[in-house]
Short mmCIF file of C-alpha atoms in Angstrom, two decimals:
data_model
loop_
_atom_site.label_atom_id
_atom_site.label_comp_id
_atom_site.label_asym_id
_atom_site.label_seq_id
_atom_site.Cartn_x
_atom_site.Cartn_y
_atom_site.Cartn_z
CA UNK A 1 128.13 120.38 30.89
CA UNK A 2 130.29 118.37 33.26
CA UNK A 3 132.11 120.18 36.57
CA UNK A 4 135.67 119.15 37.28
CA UNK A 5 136.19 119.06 41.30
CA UNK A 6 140.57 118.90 41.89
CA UNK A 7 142.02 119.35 44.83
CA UNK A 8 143.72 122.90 45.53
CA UNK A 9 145.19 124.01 48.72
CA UNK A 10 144.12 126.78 50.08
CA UNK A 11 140.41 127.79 50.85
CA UNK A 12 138.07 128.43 47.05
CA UNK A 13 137.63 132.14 45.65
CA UNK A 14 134.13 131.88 46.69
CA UNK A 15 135.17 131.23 50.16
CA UNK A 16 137.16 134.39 50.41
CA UNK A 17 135.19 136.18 48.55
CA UNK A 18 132.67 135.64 51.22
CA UNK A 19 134.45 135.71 54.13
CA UNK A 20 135.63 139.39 52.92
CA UNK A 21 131.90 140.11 52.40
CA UNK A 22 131.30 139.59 56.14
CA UNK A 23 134.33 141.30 57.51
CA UNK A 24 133.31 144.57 55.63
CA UNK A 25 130.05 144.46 56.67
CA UNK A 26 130.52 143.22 60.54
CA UNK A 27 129.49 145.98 62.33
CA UNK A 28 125.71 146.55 60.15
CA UNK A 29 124.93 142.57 60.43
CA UNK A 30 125.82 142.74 64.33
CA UNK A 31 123.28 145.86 64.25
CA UNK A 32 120.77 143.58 62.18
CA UNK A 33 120.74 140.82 64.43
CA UNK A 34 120.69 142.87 68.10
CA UNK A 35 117.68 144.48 66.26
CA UNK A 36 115.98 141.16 65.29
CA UNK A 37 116.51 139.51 68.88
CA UNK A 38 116.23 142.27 71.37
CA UNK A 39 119.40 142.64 71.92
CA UNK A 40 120.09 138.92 73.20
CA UNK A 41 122.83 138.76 69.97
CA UNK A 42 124.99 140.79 71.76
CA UNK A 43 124.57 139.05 75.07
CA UNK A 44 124.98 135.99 73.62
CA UNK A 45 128.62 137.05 71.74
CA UNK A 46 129.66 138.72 74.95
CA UNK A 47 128.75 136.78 77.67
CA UNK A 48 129.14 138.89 80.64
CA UNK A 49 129.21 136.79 83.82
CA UNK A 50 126.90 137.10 86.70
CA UNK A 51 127.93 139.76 89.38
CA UNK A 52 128.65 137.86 92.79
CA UNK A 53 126.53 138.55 95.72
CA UNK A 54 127.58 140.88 98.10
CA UNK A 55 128.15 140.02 101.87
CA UNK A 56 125.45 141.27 104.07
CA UNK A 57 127.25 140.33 106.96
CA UNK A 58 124.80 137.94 108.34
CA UNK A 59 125.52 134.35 109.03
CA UNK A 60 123.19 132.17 108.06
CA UNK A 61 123.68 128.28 110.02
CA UNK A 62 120.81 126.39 110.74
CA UNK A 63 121.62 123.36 113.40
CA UNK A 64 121.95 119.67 112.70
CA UNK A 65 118.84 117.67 112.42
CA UNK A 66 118.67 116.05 115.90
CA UNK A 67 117.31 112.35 115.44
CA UNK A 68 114.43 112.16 117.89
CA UNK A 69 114.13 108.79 120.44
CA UNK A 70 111.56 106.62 118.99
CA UNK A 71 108.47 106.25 120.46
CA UNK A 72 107.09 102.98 119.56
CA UNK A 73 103.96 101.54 119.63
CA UNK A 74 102.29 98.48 118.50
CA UNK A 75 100.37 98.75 115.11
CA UNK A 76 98.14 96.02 113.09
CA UNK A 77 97.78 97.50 110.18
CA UNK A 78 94.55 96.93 107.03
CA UNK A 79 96.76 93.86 105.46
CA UNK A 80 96.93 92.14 108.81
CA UNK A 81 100.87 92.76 109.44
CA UNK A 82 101.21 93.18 113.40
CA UNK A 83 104.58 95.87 114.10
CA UNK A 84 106.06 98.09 116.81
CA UNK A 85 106.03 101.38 114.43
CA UNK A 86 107.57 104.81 116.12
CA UNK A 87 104.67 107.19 116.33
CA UNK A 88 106.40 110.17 115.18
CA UNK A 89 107.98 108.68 111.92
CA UNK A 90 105.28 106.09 111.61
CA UNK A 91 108.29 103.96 110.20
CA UNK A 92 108.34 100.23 111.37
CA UNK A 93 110.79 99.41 114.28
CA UNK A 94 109.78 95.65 114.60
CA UNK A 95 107.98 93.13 112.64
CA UNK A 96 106.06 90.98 115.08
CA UNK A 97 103.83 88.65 113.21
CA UNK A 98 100.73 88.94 111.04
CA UNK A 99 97.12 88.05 111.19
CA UNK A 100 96.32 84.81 108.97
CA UNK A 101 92.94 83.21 108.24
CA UNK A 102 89.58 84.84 107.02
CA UNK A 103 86.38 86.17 109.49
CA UNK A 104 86.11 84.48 112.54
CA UNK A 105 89.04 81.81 111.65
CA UNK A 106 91.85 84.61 111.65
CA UNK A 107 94.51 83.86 114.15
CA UNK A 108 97.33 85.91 115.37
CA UNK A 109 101.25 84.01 113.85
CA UNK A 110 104.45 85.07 115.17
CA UNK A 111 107.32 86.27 113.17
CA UNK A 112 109.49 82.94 113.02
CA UNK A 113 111.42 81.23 110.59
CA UNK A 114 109.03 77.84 111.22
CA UNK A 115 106.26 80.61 110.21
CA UNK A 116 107.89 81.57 106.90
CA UNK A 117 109.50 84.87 107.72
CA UNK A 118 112.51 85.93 106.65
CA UNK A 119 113.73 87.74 109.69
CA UNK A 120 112.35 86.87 112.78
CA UNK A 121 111.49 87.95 115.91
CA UNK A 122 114.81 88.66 118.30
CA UNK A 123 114.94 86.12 120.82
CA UNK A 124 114.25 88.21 123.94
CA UNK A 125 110.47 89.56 122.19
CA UNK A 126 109.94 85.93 121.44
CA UNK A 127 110.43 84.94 124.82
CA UNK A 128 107.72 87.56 125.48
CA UNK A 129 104.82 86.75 123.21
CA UNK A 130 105.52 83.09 122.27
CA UNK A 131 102.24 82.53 124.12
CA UNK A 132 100.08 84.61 121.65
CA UNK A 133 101.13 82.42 119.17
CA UNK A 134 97.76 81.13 117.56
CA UNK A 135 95.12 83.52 119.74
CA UNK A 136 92.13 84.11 117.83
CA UNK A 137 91.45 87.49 116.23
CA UNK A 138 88.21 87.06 114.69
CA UNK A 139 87.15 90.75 114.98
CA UNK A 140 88.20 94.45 115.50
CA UNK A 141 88.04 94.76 118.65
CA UNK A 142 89.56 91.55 119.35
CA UNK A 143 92.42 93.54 117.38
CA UNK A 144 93.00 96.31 119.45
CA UNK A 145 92.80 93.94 122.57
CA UNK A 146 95.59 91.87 120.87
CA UNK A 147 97.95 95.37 120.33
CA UNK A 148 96.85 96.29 124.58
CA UNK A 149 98.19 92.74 125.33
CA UNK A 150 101.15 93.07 123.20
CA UNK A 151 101.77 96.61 124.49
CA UNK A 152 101.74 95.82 127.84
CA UNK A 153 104.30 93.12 128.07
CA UNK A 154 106.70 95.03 126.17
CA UNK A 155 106.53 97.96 128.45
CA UNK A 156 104.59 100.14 125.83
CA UNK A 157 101.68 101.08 127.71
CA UNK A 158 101.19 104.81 128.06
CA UNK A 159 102.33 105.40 124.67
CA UNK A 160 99.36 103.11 123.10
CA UNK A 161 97.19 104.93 125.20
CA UNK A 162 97.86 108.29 123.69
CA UNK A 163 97.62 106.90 120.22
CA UNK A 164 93.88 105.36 120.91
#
C-alpha cells in the first residue's frame, strides 16, 4: 500500500472535521477540565488581574540612612595586618603596616612602597610613625602596647580605650 502526500490549499478534512468536533462540544470539555483542575482552567483562560490596593490614607516614608562619623581605632588583626578600622562598621579606614617575622623575631613594617605595598601610608601618618618602623613585637602584649603607641600619636586615645 503506498500513501500519496500532494499539496492542497486549504486545511485537510480531518482537520476540519476536528476542529468542528471541538467547537460543538466547547462548553462540556471547558466543564471537563475546570472539574479535573479545580477550577484553575478557567482562571487560567480568563485571567482576571489582581485588584489594586486601596489607599488607607497613611503615608508611609522612612528617613534617609544618615552615614555615621567614623570612629576609628587601631586594630592588629590574627594575620598580623596593623589598620585604623571604624568601630561601628568594623570596615578598614587605613592600612598601616603589618607584623612580619615568626615568635620572638616578629617586627612591626610600615606600609611603604620600599616595603612592598601597593598603597602606602599618606605622608602626614608616615611622618607620625616612621619611628616604629622595625620595633619588635615578639608577643601579645607587646601587640596591644604597639596599637596604645600607635593610638596615641594619632589622637585616638579614648576611643581604644573603650574598645579594650
Amino acid at each position: 500500500m503506498a500513501y500519496i502526500i500532494s499539496k492542497r490549499d486549504g486545511p485537510h478534512r480531518e482537520e476540519l472535521a476536528a476542529k468542528d468536533f471541538l467547537q460543538k462540544n466547547r462548553t462540556k470539555i471547558n466543564s471537563l477540565a475546570n472539574h479535573l483542575t479545580l477550577g484553575r482552567w478557567q482562571e487560567l483562560r480568563n485571567p482576571t488581574p489582581p485588584s489594586q490596593p486601596q489607599p488607607s490614607g497613611k503615608l508611609w516614608s522612612t528617613p534617609p540612612a544618615r552615614p555615621k562619623e567614623a570612629e576609628p581605632y587601631v586594630r592588629i588583626s590574627y594575620n598580623g595586618r596593623v589598620v585604623i578600622a571604624d568601630l561601628a562598621s568594623g570596615r578598614q579606614l587605613h592600612f598601616v603596616g603589618e607584623l612580619q617575622g615568626n615568635g620572638q623575631s616578629r617586627h612591626f613594617v610600615l606600609a611603604t612602597r620600599e616595603n612592598g605595598i601597593f598603597e602606602p601610608l599618606d605622608d602626614e601618618l608616615y611622618k607620625v610613625l616612621v619611628d616604629l618602623e622595625g620595633v619588635s613585637v615578639p608577643d601579645e602584649t607587646s601587640e596591644a602596647q604597639l596599637e596604645q603607641i600607635i593610638s596615641g600619636r594619632l589622637g585616638l586615645d579614648a576611643i581604644a580605650r573603650s574598645v579594650e
